């Protein structure tokens, strides 16, 4: 889209390259469609630049969108997010400025489902611990040090059966797992049958039966601390909790206590609160815990697809067309 005077629309991004900056490899593609402006450049000349910005590309929650920023961007039309979760945005505030919002569900689901399965397998087969044994000088271990949990035939409970949850079920089916799920709305029977998943009306019955519980819900006021002391106590003492959703879906203090006292067997966490955890956090000291730094979708292809999806949404908004993945405040 070319604006009046032959200028490309201005797109605000956090930074390029470094931590929380959009990847260098995406820049040529973005530059085909937009004039890119970084937060640093914007802050240096807020008054002149602010009027020109029509879109923001939020890369891993940055820049932070607050009232002050929105007030300095009078021509802002759209904010595109580089993921599916929108819990870092005040949707009502953004909408009150007449700004549209979009996320990137198509790009996200497969790679995030892969992350969930990678954590499940790594935790079950104690990959981090055995890697450390393998690289230690002595290579001495007893069988108990490397004995894992059998995944084939085990019961997986998926909490949140949106597109990521469903892709996890597809993968788990290939591992011959017994699949349970809990979701606000039940999936169609054909969809359940296609992956061999059984609906649990209550989360409690899922927690009681599962060997692996995978959290895939969005963070909302309803899912905040969805898993607390009571829920952990419902789980089997041998069960593993896998969280690829958001740290705040779990009561982290209750989780530490449950892992320390053997209320549950293990945890594999791609998300924590905060991220990263402070160096002295008890979760970092437990042998039965694996932590990854919000890997989520982070694969070469998926991150690029996210940028493509963001561009599609931004161009639609700037052309007054429906956004392919618009997110509305609830
Ligand atoms: O898409 C998201 O919001 C993610 O956090 C993926 O990890």
mmCIF file of C-alpha atoms and ligand atoms in Angstrom:
data_model
loop_
_atom_site.group_PDB
_atom_site.id
_atom_site.type_symbol
_atom_site.label_atom_id
_atom_site.label_comp_id
_atom_site.label_asym_id
_atom_site.label_seq_id
_atom_site.Cartn_x
_atom_site.Cartn_y
_atom_site.Cartn_z
ATOM 1 C CA UNK A 1 0.000 0.000 0.000
ATOM 2 C CA UNK A 2 1.451 3.367 -1.012
ATOM 3 C CA UNK A 3 0.268 6.475 0.799
ATOM 4 C CA UNK A 4 -0.215 9.910 -0.686
ATOM 5 C CA UNK A 5 3.085 11.321 -1.923
ATOM 6 C CA UNK A 6 4.374 7.840 -2.743
ATOM 7 C CA UNK A 7 5.301 7.104 0.874
ATOM 8 C CA UNK A 8 4.896 3.672 2.441
ATOM 9 C CA UNK A 9 2.815 3.540 5.663
ATOM 10 C CA UNK A 10 4.882 3.926 8.833
ATOM 11 C CA UNK A 11 5.181 0.872 11.054
ATOM 12 C CA UNK A 12 6.501 1.181 14.600
ATOM 13 C CA UNK A 13 8.549 -1.779 15.886
ATOM 14 C CA UNK A 14 10.336 -2.177 19.197
ATOM 15 C CA UNK A 15 13.903 -2.615 17.991
ATOM 16 C CA UNK A 16 15.618 -4.626 15.294
ATOM 17 C CA UNK A 17 17.891 -7.554 16.015
ATOM 18 C CA UNK A 18 18.536 -7.594 19.770
ATOM 19 C CA UNK A 19 16.485 -8.917 22.660
ATOM 20 C CA UNK A 20 12.777 -8.369 21.942
ATOM 21 C CA UNK A 21 13.696 -6.766 18.626
ATOM 22 C CA UNK A 22 12.242 -8.084 15.395
ATOM 23 C CA UNK A 23 14.652 -10.396 13.622
ATOM 24 C CA UNK A 24 16.991 -8.936 10.990
ATOM 25 C CA UNK A 25 15.861 -11.572 8.498
ATOM 26 C CA UNK A 26 12.290 -10.199 8.587
ATOM 27 C CA UNK A 27 13.303 -6.639 7.844
ATOM 28 C CA UNK A 28 13.583 -6.834 4.018
ATOM 29 C CA UNK A 29 10.063 -8.293 3.849
ATOM 30 C CA UNK A 30 8.623 -5.641 6.169
ATOM 31 C CA UNK A 31 10.415 -2.907 4.224
ATOM 32 C CA UNK A 32 8.605 -3.948 1.053
ATOM 33 C CA UNK A 33 5.368 -2.799 2.675
ATOM 34 C CA UNK A 34 6.274 -0.263 5.327
ATOM 35 C CA UNK A 35 8.582 2.493 6.349
ATOM 36 C CA UNK A 36 10.016 1.038 9.570
ATOM 37 C CA UNK A 37 10.543 3.181 12.593
ATOM 38 C CA UNK A 38 12.004 1.867 15.845
ATOM 39 C CA UNK A 39 10.919 2.891 19.341
ATOM 40 C CA UNK A 40 14.310 4.522 19.833
ATOM 41 C CA UNK A 41 13.818 6.708 16.757
ATOM 42 C CA UNK A 42 10.260 7.465 17.814
ATOM 43 C CA UNK A 43 11.321 8.519 21.312
ATOM 44 C CA UNK A 44 14.002 10.809 19.888
ATOM 45 C CA UNK A 45 11.459 12.712 17.818
ATOM 46 C CA UNK A 46 8.102 11.788 19.299
ATOM 47 C CA UNK A 47 6.207 14.848 18.046
ATOM 48 C CA UNK A 48 6.979 14.571 14.312
ATOM 49 C CA UNK A 49 7.217 10.809 14.067
ATOM 50 C CA UNK A 50 4.108 10.144 16.186
ATOM 51 C CA UNK A 51 1.782 11.666 13.609
ATOM 52 C CA UNK A 52 3.067 9.413 10.856
ATOM 53 C CA UNK A 53 2.808 6.026 12.560
ATOM 54 C CA UNK A 54 -0.213 4.046 11.352
ATOM 55 C CA UNK A 55 0.617 0.599 12.650
ATOM 56 C CA UNK A 56 2.572 -1.156 15.399
ATOM 57 C CA UNK A 57 4.093 -4.604 15.160
ATOM 58 C CA UNK A 58 4.319 -5.982 18.698
ATOM 59 C CA UNK A 59 7.243 -8.363 18.852
ATOM 60 C CA UNK A 60 7.089 -10.528 21.981
ATOM 61 C CA UNK A 61 5.101 -8.020 23.970
ATOM 62 C CA UNK A 62 7.212 -5.017 23.028
ATOM 63 C CA UNK A 63 6.796 -2.063 22.874
ATOM 64 C CA UNK A 64 4.575 -1.740 25.919
ATOM 65 C CA UNK A 65 1.276 -0.207 24.820
ATOM 66 C CA UNK A 66 -0.021 2.273 27.361
ATOM 67 C CA UNK A 67 -2.239 5.329 27.296
ATOM 68 C CA UNK A 68 0.699 7.684 26.886
ATOM 69 C CA UNK A 69 1.964 5.869 23.794
ATOM 70 C CA UNK A 70 -1.511 5.680 22.270
ATOM 71 C CA UNK A 71 -2.009 9.399 22.868
ATOM 72 C CA UNK A 72 1.199 10.195 20.996
ATOM 73 C CA UNK A 73 0.081 8.235 17.907
ATOM 74 C CA UNK A 74 -3.010 10.087 16.631
ATOM 75 C CA UNK A 75 -3.089 8.241 13.283
ATOM 76 C CA UNK A 76 -2.557 4.745 14.614
ATOM 77 C CA UNK A 77 -4.991 2.287 12.983
ATOM 78 C CA UNK A 78 -3.827 -1.180 13.974
ATOM 79 C CA UNK A 79 -1.627 -3.199 16.322
ATOM 80 C CA UNK A 80 -0.521 -6.629 15.119
ATOM 81 C CA UNK A 81 0.748 -9.086 17.713
ATOM 82 C CA UNK A 82 3.483 -11.657 17.092
ATOM 83 C CA UNK A 83 1.652 -14.504 18.813
ATOM 84 C CA UNK A 84 -1.733 -15.716 19.850
ATOM 85 C CA UNK A 85 -1.893 -14.631 23.529
ATOM 86 C CA UNK A 86 -3.072 -11.028 24.000
ATOM 87 C CA UNK A 87 -2.914 -10.911 27.802
ATOM 88 C CA UNK A 88 -0.163 -8.263 27.689
ATOM 89 C CA UNK A 89 -2.507 -5.802 25.952
ATOM 90 C CA UNK A 90 -5.296 -3.776 27.500
ATOM 91 C CA UNK A 91 -7.731 -4.565 24.688
ATOM 92 C CA UNK A 92 -10.407 -2.171 25.927
ATOM 93 C CA UNK A 93 -7.956 0.696 26.192
ATOM 94 C CA UNK A 94 -6.620 0.110 22.665
ATOM 95 C CA UNK A 95 -10.140 -0.189 21.224
ATOM 96 C CA UNK A 96 -11.156 3.056 22.948
ATOM 97 C CA UNK A 97 -8.611 4.809 20.705
ATOM 98 C CA UNK A 98 -10.346 3.339 17.631
ATOM 99 C CA UNK A 99 -7.335 1.069 16.996
ATOM 100 C CA UNK A 100 -7.865 -2.457 15.667
ATOM 101 C CA UNK A 101 -5.921 -5.453 16.952
ATOM 102 C CA UNK A 102 -4.886 -8.767 15.447
ATOM 103 C CA UNK A 103 -3.000 -11.853 16.578
ATOM 104 C CA UNK A 104 -1.318 -14.659 14.612
ATOM 105 C CA UNK A 105 -3.100 -17.950 15.283
ATOM 106 C CA UNK A 106 -2.251 -19.665 11.996
ATOM 107 C CA UNK A 107 1.482 -19.254 12.375
ATOM 108 C CA UNK A 108 1.591 -20.227 16.019
ATOM 109 C CA UNK A 109 -0.202 -23.509 16.540
ATOM 110 C CA UNK A 110 2.103 -26.200 15.105
ATOM 111 C CA UNK A 111 5.345 -24.951 16.604
ATOM 112 C CA UNK A 112 3.744 -24.339 20.002
ATOM 113 C CA UNK A 113 2.242 -27.837 19.950
ATOM 114 C CA UNK A 114 5.720 -29.165 19.128
ATOM 115 C CA UNK A 115 7.088 -27.309 22.160
ATOM 116 C CA UNK A 116 4.449 -28.953 24.359
ATOM 117 C CA UNK A 117 5.329 -32.424 23.103
ATOM 118 C CA UNK A 118 9.068 -31.718 23.380
ATOM 119 C CA UNK A 119 8.599 -30.787 27.045
ATOM 120 C CA UNK A 120 6.420 -33.818 27.703
ATOM 121 C CA UNK A 121 8.997 -36.187 26.229
ATOM 122 C CA UNK A 122 11.982 -34.412 27.766
ATOM 123 C CA UNK A 123 10.417 -34.541 31.202
ATOM 124 C CA UNK A 124 9.222 -38.142 30.894
ATOM 125 C CA UNK A 125 12.644 -39.362 29.776
ATOM 126 C CA UNK A 126 14.571 -36.956 32.038
ATOM 127 C CA UNK A 127 16.554 -35.614 29.104
ATOM 128 C CA UNK A 128 18.139 -32.704 30.962
ATOM 129 C CA UNK A 129 19.315 -34.888 33.840
ATOM 130 C CA UNK A 130 20.677 -37.617 31.573
ATOM 131 C CA UNK A 131 22.351 -35.074 29.330
ATOM 132 C CA UNK A 132 24.186 -33.821 32.404
ATOM 133 C CA UNK A 133 25.180 -37.387 33.280
ATOM 134 C CA UNK A 134 26.415 -37.925 29.736
ATOM 135 C CA UNK A 135 28.626 -34.865 29.728
ATOM 136 C CA UNK A 136 29.957 -35.437 33.234
ATOM 137 C CA UNK A 137 33.489 -36.763 33.467
ATOM 138 C CA UNK A 138 32.553 -39.985 35.255
ATOM 139 C CA UNK A 139 29.445 -41.122 33.326
ATOM 140 C CA UNK A 140 28.574 -43.116 36.400
ATOM 141 C CA UNK A 141 24.916 -43.578 37.188
ATOM 142 C CA UNK A 142 22.607 -46.123 38.653
ATOM 143 C CA UNK A 143 19.458 -47.206 36.843
ATOM 144 C CA UNK A 144 17.201 -45.169 39.140
ATOM 145 C CA UNK A 145 18.968 -42.014 37.909
ATOM 146 C CA UNK A 146 17.809 -42.559 34.376
ATOM 147 C CA UNK A 147 14.525 -44.368 34.790
ATOM 148 C CA UNK A 148 11.822 -42.413 33.008
ATOM 149 C CA UNK A 149 8.037 -42.522 32.666
ATOM 150 C CA UNK A 150 6.571 -44.479 29.763
ATOM 151 C CA UNK A 151 4.761 -42.146 27.379
ATOM 152 C CA UNK A 152 3.191 -44.721 25.072
ATOM 153 C CA UNK A 153 -0.196 -45.650 26.481
ATOM 154 C CA UNK A 154 -0.066 -42.996 29.243
ATOM 155 C CA UNK A 155 -2.992 -40.615 29.812
ATOM 156 C CA UNK A 156 -2.622 -37.039 28.657
ATOM 157 C CA UNK A 157 -5.035 -34.386 29.929
ATOM 158 C CA UNK A 158 -5.176 -31.302 27.722
ATOM 159 C CA UNK A 159 -6.608 -28.217 29.404
ATOM 160 C CA UNK A 160 -7.690 -25.876 26.597
ATOM 161 C CA UNK A 161 -8.630 -27.446 23.277
ATOM 162 C CA UNK A 162 -8.184 -24.555 20.850
ATOM 163 C CA UNK A 163 -6.040 -24.968 17.773
ATOM 164 C CA UNK A 164 -2.825 -25.569 19.767
ATOM 165 C CA UNK A 165 -4.529 -28.047 22.112
ATOM 166 C CA UNK A 166 -5.973 -29.896 19.153
ATOM 167 C CA UNK A 167 -2.577 -30.158 17.461
ATOM 168 C CA UNK A 168 -1.151 -31.566 20.686
ATOM 169 C CA UNK A 169 -3.898 -34.206 20.644
ATOM 170 C CA UNK A 170 -2.960 -35.101 17.053
ATOM 171 C CA UNK A 171 0.651 -35.579 18.091
ATOM 172 C CA UNK A 172 -0.260 -37.519 21.245
ATOM 173 C CA UNK A 173 -2.410 -39.874 19.180
ATOM 174 C CA UNK A 174 0.720 -40.935 17.316
ATOM 175 C CA UNK A 175 2.213 -41.829 20.716
ATOM 176 C CA UNK A 176 -0.829 -44.022 21.407
ATOM 177 C CA UNK A 177 -1.721 -41.882 24.403
ATOM 178 C CA UNK A 178 -5.112 -41.977 26.052
ATOM 179 C CA UNK A 179 -6.282 -38.396 25.513
ATOM 180 C CA UNK A 180 -8.631 -36.434 27.788
ATOM 181 C CA UNK A 181 -9.477 -32.789 27.360
ATOM 182 C CA UNK A 182 -11.295 -30.026 29.142
ATOM 183 C CA UNK A 183 -12.473 -26.911 27.348
ATOM 184 C CA UNK A 184 -15.088 -24.200 27.813
ATOM 185 C CA UNK A 185 -16.946 -25.593 24.819
ATOM 186 C CA UNK A 186 -16.946 -29.193 23.786
ATOM 187 C CA UNK A 187 -15.474 -30.017 20.342
ATOM 188 C CA UNK A 188 -17.647 -31.693 17.697
ATOM 189 C CA UNK A 189 -17.876 -35.466 18.072
ATOM 190 C CA UNK A 190 -16.135 -35.956 14.687
ATOM 191 C CA UNK A 191 -13.250 -33.779 15.853
ATOM 192 C CA UNK A 192 -12.978 -35.757 19.088
ATOM 193 C CA UNK A 193 -13.027 -39.031 17.205
ATOM 194 C CA UNK A 194 -10.382 -37.877 14.706
ATOM 195 C CA UNK A 195 -7.830 -37.594 17.522
ATOM 196 C CA UNK A 196 -9.381 -40.111 19.910
ATOM 197 C CA UNK A 197 -9.966 -37.508 22.634
ATOM 198 C CA UNK A 198 -12.495 -37.821 25.457
ATOM 199 C CA UNK A 199 -14.180 -34.721 26.844
ATOM 200 C CA UNK A 200 -14.053 -34.149 30.608
ATOM 201 C CA UNK A 201 -16.827 -31.880 31.753
ATOM 202 C CA UNK A 202 -14.877 -30.861 34.831
ATOM 203 C CA UNK A 203 -11.215 -30.086 35.091
ATOM 204 C CA UNK A 204 -11.152 -32.085 38.348
ATOM 205 C CA UNK A 205 -11.868 -35.403 36.662
ATOM 206 C CA UNK A 206 -9.145 -34.722 34.089
ATOM 207 C CA UNK A 207 -6.615 -33.882 36.813
ATOM 208 C CA UNK A 208 -7.443 -37.058 38.732
ATOM 209 C CA UNK A 209 -6.884 -39.336 35.751
ATOM 210 C CA UNK A 210 -3.999 -37.829 33.801
ATOM 211 C CA UNK A 211 -0.350 -38.911 33.916
ATOM 212 C CA UNK A 212 0.557 -35.722 32.044
ATOM 213 C CA UNK A 213 -1.468 -32.522 32.340
ATOM 214 C CA UNK A 214 -0.792 -29.990 29.586
ATOM 215 C CA UNK A 215 -1.990 -26.399 30.084
ATOM 216 C CA UNK A 216 -2.867 -24.679 26.825
ATOM 217 C CA UNK A 217 -5.464 -22.088 27.874
ATOM 218 C CA UNK A 218 -5.208 -18.333 27.282
ATOM 219 C CA UNK A 219 -4.611 -16.204 30.339
ATOM 220 C CA UNK A 220 -7.849 -14.447 31.284
ATOM 221 C CA UNK A 221 -9.336 -13.436 34.649
ATOM 222 C CA UNK A 222 -11.089 -16.855 34.611
ATOM 223 C CA UNK A 223 -7.876 -18.856 34.069
ATOM 224 C CA UNK A 224 -5.662 -16.832 36.429
ATOM 225 C CA UNK A 225 -4.275 -19.366 38.982
ATOM 226 C CA UNK A 226 -6.519 -22.043 37.483
ATOM 227 C CA UNK A 227 -4.109 -24.598 38.918
ATOM 228 C CA UNK A 228 -3.573 -24.037 42.628
ATOM 229 C CA UNK A 229 -2.988 -26.167 45.741
ATOM 230 C CA UNK A 230 -6.395 -27.879 45.508
ATOM 231 C CA UNK A 231 -5.974 -28.810 41.844
ATOM 232 C CA UNK A 232 -2.385 -30.021 42.345
ATOM 233 C CA UNK A 233 -3.583 -32.234 45.167
ATOM 234 C CA UNK A 234 -6.108 -33.818 42.814
ATOM 235 C CA UNK A 235 -3.309 -34.896 40.472
ATOM 236 C CA UNK A 236 -1.553 -38.260 40.764
ATOM 237 C CA UNK A 237 1.675 -38.172 42.812
ATOM 238 C CA UNK A 238 3.472 -39.470 39.712
ATOM 239 C CA UNK A 239 1.918 -36.938 37.317
ATOM 240 C CA UNK A 240 3.747 -34.255 35.344
ATOM 241 C CA UNK A 241 2.413 -30.739 34.827
ATOM 242 C CA UNK A 242 3.382 -29.126 31.526
ATOM 243 C CA UNK A 243 2.653 -25.441 31.040
ATOM 244 C CA UNK A 244 2.900 -23.839 27.601
ATOM 245 C CA UNK A 245 0.180 -21.294 28.325
ATOM 246 C CA UNK A 246 1.147 -18.453 30.692
ATOM 247 C CA UNK A 247 2.921 -18.588 34.050
ATOM 248 C CA UNK A 248 0.034 -16.911 35.853
ATOM 249 C CA UNK A 249 -2.324 -19.798 35.003
ATOM 250 C CA UNK A 250 -0.554 -21.671 37.809
ATOM 251 C CA UNK A 251 -0.187 -20.638 41.443
ATOM 252 C CA UNK A 252 3.582 -20.858 41.360
ATOM 253 C CA UNK A 253 4.096 -20.999 45.138
ATOM 254 C CA UNK A 254 1.680 -23.903 45.367
ATOM 255 C CA UNK A 255 3.518 -25.584 42.491
ATOM 256 C CA UNK A 256 6.896 -25.276 44.227
ATOM 257 C CA UNK A 257 5.430 -26.792 47.393
ATOM 258 C CA UNK A 258 3.786 -29.628 45.433
ATOM 259 C CA UNK A 259 7.026 -30.460 43.638
ATOM 260 C CA UNK A 260 9.092 -30.306 46.818
ATOM 261 C CA UNK A 261 6.756 -32.523 48.804
ATOM 262 C CA UNK A 262 5.953 -35.089 46.115
ATOM 263 C CA UNK A 263 2.299 -34.068 45.673
ATOM 264 C CA UNK A 264 3.065 -34.298 41.944
ATOM 265 C CA UNK A 265 5.998 -35.957 40.208
ATOM 266 C CA UNK A 266 7.453 -33.308 37.910
ATOM 267 C CA UNK A 267 6.861 -30.125 35.944
ATOM 268 C CA UNK A 268 7.987 -28.880 32.554
ATOM 269 C CA UNK A 269 7.446 -25.163 32.151
ATOM 270 C CA UNK A 270 7.842 -23.049 29.048
ATOM 271 C CA UNK A 271 6.244 -20.152 30.880
ATOM 272 C CA UNK A 272 6.718 -18.784 34.397
ATOM 273 C CA UNK A 273 5.925 -15.632 36.331
ATOM 274 C CA UNK A 274 7.996 -13.619 35.887
ATOM 275 C CA UNK A 275 10.001 -14.539 32.798
ATOM 276 C CA UNK A 276 12.825 -15.158 33.337
ATOM 277 C CA UNK A 277 12.676 -16.271 36.952
ATOM 278 C CA UNK A 278 15.089 -14.608 39.402
ATOM 279 C CA UNK A 279 18.321 -16.633 39.689
ATOM 280 C CA UNK A 280 17.547 -17.749 43.236
ATOM 281 C CA UNK A 281 13.996 -18.955 42.525
ATOM 282 C CA UNK A 282 13.265 -22.385 44.078
ATOM 283 C CA UNK A 283 11.916 -23.746 40.768
ATOM 284 C CA UNK A 284 15.411 -23.414 39.323
ATOM 285 C CA UNK A 285 16.830 -25.686 42.017
ATOM 286 C CA UNK A 286 14.500 -28.643 41.649
ATOM 287 C CA UNK A 287 15.679 -31.773 39.861
ATOM 288 C CA UNK A 288 12.153 -32.705 38.794
ATOM 289 C CA UNK A 289 11.622 -29.467 36.854
ATOM 290 C CA UNK A 290 12.543 -28.479 33.320
ATOM 291 C CA UNK A 291 12.317 -24.824 32.381
ATOM 292 C CA UNK A 292 12.574 -23.369 28.897
ATOM 293 C CA UNK A 293 12.601 -19.638 28.129
ATOM 294 C CA UNK A 294 9.145 -19.279 26.527
ATOM 295 C CA UNK A 295 10.211 -21.204 23.458
ATOM 296 C CA UNK A 296 6.600 -21.406 22.287
ATOM 297 C CA UNK A 297 6.577 -20.864 18.569
ATOM 298 C CA UNK A 298 10.231 -19.960 18.232
ATOM 299 C CA UNK A 299 11.268 -21.826 15.132
ATOM 300 C CA UNK A 300 12.744 -20.266 12.010
ATOM 301 C CA UNK A 301 9.689 -20.918 9.818
ATOM 302 C CA UNK A 302 6.987 -20.103 12.376
ATOM 303 C CA UNK A 303 8.466 -16.739 13.362
ATOM 304 C CA UNK A 304 8.633 -15.735 9.701
ATOM 305 C CA UNK A 305 5.023 -16.861 9.192
ATOM 306 C CA UNK A 306 4.024 -14.714 12.146
ATOM 307 C CA UNK A 307 5.462 -11.673 10.428
ATOM 308 C CA UNK A 308 3.621 -12.588 7.221
ATOM 309 C CA UNK A 309 0.378 -12.934 9.179
ATOM 310 C CA UNK A 310 0.996 -9.576 10.891
ATOM 311 C CA UNK A 311 1.598 -7.868 7.547
ATOM 312 C CA UNK A 312 -1.622 -9.346 6.131
ATOM 313 C CA UNK A 313 -3.580 -8.009 9.102
ATOM 314 C CA UNK A 314 -1.982 -4.573 9.038
ATOM 315 C CA UNK A 315 -2.523 -4.120 5.293
ATOM 316 C CA UNK A 316 -6.152 -5.208 5.650
ATOM 317 C CA UNK A 317 -6.718 -2.647 8.413
ATOM 318 C CA UNK A 318 -5.028 0.146 6.476
ATOM 319 C CA UNK A 319 -7.142 -0.667 3.420
ATOM 320 C CA UNK A 320 -10.360 -0.714 5.438
ATOM 321 C CA UNK A 321 -10.833 -4.458 4.882
ATOM 322 C CA UNK A 322 -11.781 -7.114 7.470
ATOM 323 C CA UNK A 323 -8.734 -8.317 9.406
ATOM 324 C CA UNK A 324 -8.046 -12.061 8.932
ATOM 325 C CA UNK A 325 -7.384 -12.500 12.660
ATOM 326 C CA UNK A 326 -8.917 -9.539 14.415
ATOM 327 C CA UNK A 327 -9.097 -9.687 18.219
ATOM 328 C CA UNK A 328 -11.950 -7.803 19.864
ATOM 329 C CA UNK A 329 -12.143 -6.789 23.516
ATOM 330 C CA UNK A 330 -14.470 -9.177 25.335
HETATM 331 O O1 LIG B 1 1.517 -17.203 20.794
HETATM 332 C C1 LIG B 1 1.765 -16.938 21.963
HETATM 333 O O2 LIG B 1 1.174 -16.072 22.592
HETATM 334 C C2 LIG B 1 2.824 -17.646 22.642
HETATM 335 O O3 LIG B 1 3.141 -17.360 23.754
HETATM 336 C C3 LIG B 1 3.490 -18.751 21.945
HETATM 337 O O4 LIG B 1 4.418 -19.295 22.766
#
